Coordinates of C-alpha atoms in Angstrom, one line a residue:
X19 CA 0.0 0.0 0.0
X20 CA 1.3 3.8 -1.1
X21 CA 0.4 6.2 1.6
X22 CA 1.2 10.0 0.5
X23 CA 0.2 13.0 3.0
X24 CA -1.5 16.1 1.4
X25 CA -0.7 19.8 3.6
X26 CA -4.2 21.3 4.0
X27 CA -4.0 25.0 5.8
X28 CA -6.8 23.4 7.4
X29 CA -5.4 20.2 8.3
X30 CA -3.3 17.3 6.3
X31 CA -4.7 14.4 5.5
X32 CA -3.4 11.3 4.3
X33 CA -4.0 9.4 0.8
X34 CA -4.0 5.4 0.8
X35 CA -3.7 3.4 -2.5
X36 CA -4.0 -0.2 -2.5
X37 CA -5.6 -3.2 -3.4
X38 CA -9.2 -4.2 -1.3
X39 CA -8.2 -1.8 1.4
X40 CA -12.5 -1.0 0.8
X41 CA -12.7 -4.3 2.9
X42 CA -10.6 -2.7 5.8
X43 CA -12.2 1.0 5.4
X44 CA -12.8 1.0 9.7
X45 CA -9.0 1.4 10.0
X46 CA -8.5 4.2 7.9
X47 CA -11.2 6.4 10.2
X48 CA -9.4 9.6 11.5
X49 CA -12.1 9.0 14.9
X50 CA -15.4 7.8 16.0
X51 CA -18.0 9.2 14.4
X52 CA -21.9 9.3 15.6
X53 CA -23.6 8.1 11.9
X54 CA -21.9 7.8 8.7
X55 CA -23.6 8.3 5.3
X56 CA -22.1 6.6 2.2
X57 CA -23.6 8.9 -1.1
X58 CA -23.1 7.0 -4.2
X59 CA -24.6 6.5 -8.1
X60 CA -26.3 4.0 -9.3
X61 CA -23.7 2.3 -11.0
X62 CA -21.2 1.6 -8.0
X63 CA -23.7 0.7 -5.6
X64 CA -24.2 -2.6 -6.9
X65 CA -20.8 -3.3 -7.1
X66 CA -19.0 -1.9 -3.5
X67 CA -21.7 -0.5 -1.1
X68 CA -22.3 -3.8 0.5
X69 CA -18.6 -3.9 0.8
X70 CA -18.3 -0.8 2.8
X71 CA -21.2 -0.9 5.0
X72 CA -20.1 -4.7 6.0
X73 CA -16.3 -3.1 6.7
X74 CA -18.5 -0.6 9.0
X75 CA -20.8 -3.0 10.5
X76 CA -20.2 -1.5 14.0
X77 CA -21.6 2.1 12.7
X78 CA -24.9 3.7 12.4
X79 CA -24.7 3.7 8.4
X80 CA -26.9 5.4 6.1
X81 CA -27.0 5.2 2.3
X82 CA -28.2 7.6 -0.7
X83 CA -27.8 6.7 -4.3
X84 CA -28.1 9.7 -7.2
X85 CA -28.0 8.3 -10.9
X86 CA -24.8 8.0 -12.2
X87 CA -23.3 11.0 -14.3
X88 CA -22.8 14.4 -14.7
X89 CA -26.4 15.5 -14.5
X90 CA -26.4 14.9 -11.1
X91 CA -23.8 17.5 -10.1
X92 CA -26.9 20.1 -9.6
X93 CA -28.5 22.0 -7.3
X94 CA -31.8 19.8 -6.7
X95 CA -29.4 16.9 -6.1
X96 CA -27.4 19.1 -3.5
X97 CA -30.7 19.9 -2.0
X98 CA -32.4 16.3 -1.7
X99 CA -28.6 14.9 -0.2
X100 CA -29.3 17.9 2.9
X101 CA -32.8 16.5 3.4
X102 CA -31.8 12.8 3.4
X103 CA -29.1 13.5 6.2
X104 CA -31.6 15.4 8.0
X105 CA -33.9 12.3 8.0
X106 CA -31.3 10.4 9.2
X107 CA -30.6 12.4 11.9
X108 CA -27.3 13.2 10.7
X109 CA -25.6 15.8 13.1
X110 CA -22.0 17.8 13.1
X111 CA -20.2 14.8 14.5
X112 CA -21.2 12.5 11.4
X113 CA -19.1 11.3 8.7
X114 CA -20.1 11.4 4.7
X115 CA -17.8 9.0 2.6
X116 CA -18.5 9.7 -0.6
X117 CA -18.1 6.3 -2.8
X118 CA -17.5 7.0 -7.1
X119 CA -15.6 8.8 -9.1
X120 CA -15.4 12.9 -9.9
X121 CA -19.0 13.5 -9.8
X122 CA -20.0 11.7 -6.7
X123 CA -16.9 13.6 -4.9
X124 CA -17.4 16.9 -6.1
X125 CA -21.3 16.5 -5.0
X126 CA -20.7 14.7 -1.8
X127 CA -18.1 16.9 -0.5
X128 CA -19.8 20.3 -1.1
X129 CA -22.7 18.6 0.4
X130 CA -20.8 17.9 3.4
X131 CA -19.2 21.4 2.9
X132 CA -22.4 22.7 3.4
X133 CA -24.6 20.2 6.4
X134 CA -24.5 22.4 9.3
X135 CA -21.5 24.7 8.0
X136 CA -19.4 21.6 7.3
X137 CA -19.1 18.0 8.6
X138 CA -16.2 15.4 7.6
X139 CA -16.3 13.7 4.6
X140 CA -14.4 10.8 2.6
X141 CA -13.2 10.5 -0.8
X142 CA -13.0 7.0 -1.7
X143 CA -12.8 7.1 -5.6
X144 CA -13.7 4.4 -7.9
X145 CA -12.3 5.7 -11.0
X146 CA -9.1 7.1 -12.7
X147 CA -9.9 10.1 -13.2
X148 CA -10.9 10.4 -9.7
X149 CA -7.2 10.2 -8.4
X150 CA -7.3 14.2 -9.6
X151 CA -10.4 15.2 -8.1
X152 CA -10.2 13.2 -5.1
X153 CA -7.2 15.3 -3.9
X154 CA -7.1 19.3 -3.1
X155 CA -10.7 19.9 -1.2
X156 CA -12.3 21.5 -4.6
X157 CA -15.8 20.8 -4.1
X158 CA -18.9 22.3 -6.7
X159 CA -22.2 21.8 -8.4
X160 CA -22.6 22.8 -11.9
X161 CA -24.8 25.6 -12.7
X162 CA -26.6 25.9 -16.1
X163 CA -24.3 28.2 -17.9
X164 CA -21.3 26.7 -16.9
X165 CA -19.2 23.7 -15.0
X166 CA -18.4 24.2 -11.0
X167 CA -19.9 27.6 -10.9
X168 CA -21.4 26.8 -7.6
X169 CA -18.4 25.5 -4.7
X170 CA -16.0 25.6 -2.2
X171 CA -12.3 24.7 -1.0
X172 CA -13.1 21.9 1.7
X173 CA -10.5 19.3 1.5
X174 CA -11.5 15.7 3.2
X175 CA -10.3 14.1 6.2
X176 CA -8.7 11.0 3.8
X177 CA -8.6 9.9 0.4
X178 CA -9.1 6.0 0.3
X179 CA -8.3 4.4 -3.3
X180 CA -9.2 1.0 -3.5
X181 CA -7.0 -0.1 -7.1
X182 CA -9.1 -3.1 -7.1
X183 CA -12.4 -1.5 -8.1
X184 CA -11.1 -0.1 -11.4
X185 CA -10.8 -3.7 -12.5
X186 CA -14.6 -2.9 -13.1
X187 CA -14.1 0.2 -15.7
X188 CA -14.9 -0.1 -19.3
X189 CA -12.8 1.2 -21.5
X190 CA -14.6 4.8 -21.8
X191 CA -13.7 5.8 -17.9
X192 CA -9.8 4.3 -18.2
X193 CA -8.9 7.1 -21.3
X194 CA -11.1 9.5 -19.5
X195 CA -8.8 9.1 -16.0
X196 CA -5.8 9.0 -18.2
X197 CA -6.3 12.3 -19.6
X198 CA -5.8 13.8 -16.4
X199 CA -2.5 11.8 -16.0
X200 CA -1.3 13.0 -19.2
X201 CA -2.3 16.8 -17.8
X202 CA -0.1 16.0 -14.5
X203 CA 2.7 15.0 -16.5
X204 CA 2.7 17.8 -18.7
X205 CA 2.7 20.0 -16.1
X206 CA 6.0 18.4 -14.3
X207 CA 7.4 15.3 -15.5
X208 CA 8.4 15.0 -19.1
X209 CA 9.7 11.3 -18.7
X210 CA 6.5 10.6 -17.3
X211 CA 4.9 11.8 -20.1
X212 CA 6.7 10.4 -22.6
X213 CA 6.3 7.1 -20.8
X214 CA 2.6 7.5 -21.1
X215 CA 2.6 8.1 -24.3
X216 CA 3.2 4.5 -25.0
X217 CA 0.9 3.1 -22.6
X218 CA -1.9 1.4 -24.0
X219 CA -5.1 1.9 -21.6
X220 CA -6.9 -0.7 -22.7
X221 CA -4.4 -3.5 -21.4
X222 CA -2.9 -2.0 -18.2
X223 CA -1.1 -4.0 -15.8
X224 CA -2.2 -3.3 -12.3
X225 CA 1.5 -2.5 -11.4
X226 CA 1.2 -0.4 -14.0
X227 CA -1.9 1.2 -13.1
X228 CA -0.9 1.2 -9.6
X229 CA 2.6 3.4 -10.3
X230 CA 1.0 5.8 -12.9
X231 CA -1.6 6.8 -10.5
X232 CA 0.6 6.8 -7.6
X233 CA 3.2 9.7 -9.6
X234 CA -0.1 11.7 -10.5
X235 CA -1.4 11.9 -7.1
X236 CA 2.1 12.8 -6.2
X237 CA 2.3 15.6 -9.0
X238 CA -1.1 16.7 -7.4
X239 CA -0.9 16.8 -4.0
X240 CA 2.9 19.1 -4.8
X241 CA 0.9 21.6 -6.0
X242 CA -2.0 21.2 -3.8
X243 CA 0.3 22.0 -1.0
X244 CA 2.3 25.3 -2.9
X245 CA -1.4 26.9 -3.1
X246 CA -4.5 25.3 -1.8
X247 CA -7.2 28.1 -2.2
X248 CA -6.3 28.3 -6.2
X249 CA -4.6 31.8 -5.9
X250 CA -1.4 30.8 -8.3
X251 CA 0.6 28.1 -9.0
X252 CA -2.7 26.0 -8.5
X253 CA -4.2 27.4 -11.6
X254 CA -1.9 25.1 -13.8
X255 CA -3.8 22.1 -12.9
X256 CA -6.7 23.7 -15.0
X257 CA -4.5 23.0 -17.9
X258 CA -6.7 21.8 -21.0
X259 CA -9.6 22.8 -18.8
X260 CA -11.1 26.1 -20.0
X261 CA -11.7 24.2 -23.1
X262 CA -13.0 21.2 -21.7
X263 CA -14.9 23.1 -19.8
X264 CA -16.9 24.5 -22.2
X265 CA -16.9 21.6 -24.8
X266 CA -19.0 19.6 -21.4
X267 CA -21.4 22.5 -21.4
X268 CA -21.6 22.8 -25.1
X269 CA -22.5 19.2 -25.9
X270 CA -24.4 18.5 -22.8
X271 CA -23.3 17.2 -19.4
X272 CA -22.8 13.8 -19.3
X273 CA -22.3 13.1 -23.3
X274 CA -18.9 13.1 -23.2
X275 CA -16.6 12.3 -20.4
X276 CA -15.0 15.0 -18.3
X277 CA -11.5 13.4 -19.3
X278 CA -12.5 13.0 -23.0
X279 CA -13.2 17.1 -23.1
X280 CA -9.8 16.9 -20.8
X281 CA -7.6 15.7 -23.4
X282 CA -9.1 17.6 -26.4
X283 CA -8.0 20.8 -24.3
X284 CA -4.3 19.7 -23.6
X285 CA -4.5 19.5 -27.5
X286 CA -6.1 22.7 -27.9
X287 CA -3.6 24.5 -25.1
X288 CA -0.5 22.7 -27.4
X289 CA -2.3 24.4 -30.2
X290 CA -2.5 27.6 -29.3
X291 CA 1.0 27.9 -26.8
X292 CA 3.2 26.6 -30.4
X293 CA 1.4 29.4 -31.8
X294 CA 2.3 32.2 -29.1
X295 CA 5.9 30.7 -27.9
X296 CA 6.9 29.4 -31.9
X297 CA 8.1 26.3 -29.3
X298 CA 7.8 23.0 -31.0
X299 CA 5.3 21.1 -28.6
X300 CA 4.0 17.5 -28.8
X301 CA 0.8 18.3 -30.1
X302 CA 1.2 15.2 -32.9
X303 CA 2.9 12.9 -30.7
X304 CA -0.3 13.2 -28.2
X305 CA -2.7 13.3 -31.1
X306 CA -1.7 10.3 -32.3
X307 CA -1.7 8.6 -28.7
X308 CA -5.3 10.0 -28.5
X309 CA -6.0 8.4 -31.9
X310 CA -4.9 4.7 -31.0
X311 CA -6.4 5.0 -27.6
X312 CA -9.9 5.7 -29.6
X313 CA -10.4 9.1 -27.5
X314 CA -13.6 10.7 -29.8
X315 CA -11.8 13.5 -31.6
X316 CA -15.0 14.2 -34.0
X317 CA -15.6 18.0 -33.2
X318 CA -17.4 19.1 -36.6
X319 CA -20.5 19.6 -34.9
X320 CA -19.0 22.5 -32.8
X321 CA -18.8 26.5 -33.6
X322 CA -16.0 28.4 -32.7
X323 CA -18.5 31.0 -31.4
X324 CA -20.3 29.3 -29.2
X325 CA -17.2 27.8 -27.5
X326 CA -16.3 31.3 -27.0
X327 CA -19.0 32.3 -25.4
X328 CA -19.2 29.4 -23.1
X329 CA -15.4 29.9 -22.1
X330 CA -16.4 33.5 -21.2
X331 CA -18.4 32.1 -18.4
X332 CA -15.1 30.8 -17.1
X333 CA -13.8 31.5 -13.7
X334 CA -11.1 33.0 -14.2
X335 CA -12.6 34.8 -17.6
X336 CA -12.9 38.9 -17.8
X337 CA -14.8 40.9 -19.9
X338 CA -11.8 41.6 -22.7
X339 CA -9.8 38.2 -21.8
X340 CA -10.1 35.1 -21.5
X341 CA -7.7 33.2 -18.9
X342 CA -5.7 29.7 -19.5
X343 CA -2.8 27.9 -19.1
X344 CA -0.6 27.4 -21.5
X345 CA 3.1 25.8 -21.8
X346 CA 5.9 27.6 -22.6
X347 CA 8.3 23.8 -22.9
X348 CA 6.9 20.8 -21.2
X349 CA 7.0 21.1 -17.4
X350 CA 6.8 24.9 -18.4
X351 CA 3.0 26.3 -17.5
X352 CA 2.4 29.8 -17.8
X353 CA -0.9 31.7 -16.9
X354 CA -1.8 33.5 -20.3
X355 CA -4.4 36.3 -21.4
X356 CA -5.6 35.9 -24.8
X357 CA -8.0 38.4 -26.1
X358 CA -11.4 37.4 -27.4
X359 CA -11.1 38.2 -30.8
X360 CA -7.7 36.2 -31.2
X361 CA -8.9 33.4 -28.6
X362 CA -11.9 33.1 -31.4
X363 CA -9.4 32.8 -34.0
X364 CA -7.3 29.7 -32.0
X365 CA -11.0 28.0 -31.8
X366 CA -11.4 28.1 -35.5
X367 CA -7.8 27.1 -36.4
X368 CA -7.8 24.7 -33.9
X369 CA -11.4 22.8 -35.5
X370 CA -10.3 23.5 -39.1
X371 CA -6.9 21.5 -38.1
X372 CA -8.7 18.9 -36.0
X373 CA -11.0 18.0 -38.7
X374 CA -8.2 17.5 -40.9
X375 CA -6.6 15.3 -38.9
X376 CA -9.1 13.0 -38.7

């Protein structure tokens, strides 16, 4: 088992990895808590809910169970979880563990954020892409116009990552957790990435699987610890993201993965920073990984426009700019302003070039 401690201005908290450590979940509990209440989607509670609540036999345990997906990252959803711990007589010395991947964290923990001004809370991941979200307290709902508009910086008490339960992923969540591997590496480890891009994620090893993640959450939780609330060198982490961003928000939540929009952003920031830095990037080399790792690249029902205007409703947008991260060399991220009129013109170079491609 890999155990990795993140530094919270709050408090630390540590990160487990290992295989069927779900079974032994009692263990990792930072104290005694008065009820516990698992929140988890229809797809994993089939598979590990019986797991954990056996592990906590000894607790008062309570379960809720959203649908699976992106749609459920909304305000209704964050409303019904605060009346469901109310029924259960949830109070401020309860526990929430919230079981799935990037959705079910992001929802639980502002939930728990939020119940009576903030109560502990889990992450135990069950997907790749997870291991990203899982780490750095970033908690949100999605508003209409625009992903994680509605949040707050409320880190968890322990990440716990059972490896075995991504045995169960199809093929669709491995490249989407992989795209945020491929961000990491980008951001501070070239060998890494280079060593990625021969991996193949439809036949991973689990020592394989088990290493890669492990160096991401490291990546991660580095920055995490430089700049928690998001203020600077944090803001590299949204690399690939103002794009992706938008593309969720353009096609509808939940039609394409979060990591699918993920890695047509890194290709979109290689785009544009060989354009402003004349630095030759990888931009073909990850292409081409994308390409054999059947990432949907099919963007010819998009407009230019519309992406703009949907990456205007961006956090860290202003009314003549639009904010993102760029790369100036690999393990080189710079924060760059790009003004709308020539950020338009990236979008529609960037789609004319795309569609060639493939």
């Amino acid at each position: 088992m890999h155990r990795l401690l993140v530094k919270s201005a709050t408090h630390s908290y540590p990160v487990y990895i290992g295989t069927h450590i779900r079974l032994h979940i009692n263990r990792f509990l930072p104290k005694h808590y008065s009820s516990i209440m698992v929140i988890t989607d229809d797809h994993v509670a089939p598979l590990y809910l019986e797991d954990i609540k056996k592990a906590l036999r000894h607790y008062r345990v309570n379960e809720v169970v959203v649908p699976a997906g992106e749609r459920s990252k909304n305000i209704h959803t964050f409303y019904n979880l605060h009346t469901q711990a109310l029924d259960y007589g949830l109070d401020r010395e309860s526990l929430i563990i919230a079981l799935g991947g990037g959705v079910i964290g992001d929802l639980a923990g502002f939930m728990a954020a939020t119940y009576m001004r903030g109560i502990d809370y889990i992450q135990m991941p069950t997907t790749i892409l997870a291991h990203d979200s899982g780490i750095g307290g970033k908690t949100a709902i999605n508003h209409e116009r625009g992903k994680n508009l509605i949040g707050s910086f409320y880190p968890p008490v322990a990440v716990i990552y059972d490896t075995y339960v991504l045995h169960s992923l199809d093929d669709r969540e491995k490249r989407s957790g992989y795209a945020e591997l491929i961000k990491e590496a980008l951001l501070r480890d070239e060998d890494f990435f280079n060593a990625l891009l021969n991996t193949n994620v439809h036949d991973l090893t689990d020592k394989q699987l088990v290493n890669d993640l492990y160096k991401g959450m490291q990546i991660k939780s580095a920055i995490v610890a430089k700049d928690e609330r998001d203020n600077n060198v944090r803001q590299f982490l949204n690399l690939g993201h103002t794009f992706a961003h938008a593309l969720e928000a353009e096609v509808g939540y939940g039609e394409m993965t979060h990591g699918e929009a993920v890695a047509l952003g890194l290709l979109f920031a290689l785009h544009v920073s060989t354009a402003e830095f004349s630095q030759p990037l990888p931009y073909s080399s990850l292409l081409d990984w994308m390409q054999r790792n059947s990432y949907p690249l099919d963007l010819s029902m998009i407009q230019a426009q519309c992406m703009l205007e949907r990456m205007r409703f961006d956090k860290k947008a202003s009314r003549e700019h639009i904010r993102m991260v760029l790369l100036a060399n690999i393990a080189d991220p710079v924060m760059f302003d790009l003004e709308i009129q020539k950020m338009k013109r990236y979008l529609v170079s960037f789609l004319n070039e795309l569609s060639n491609r493939t």
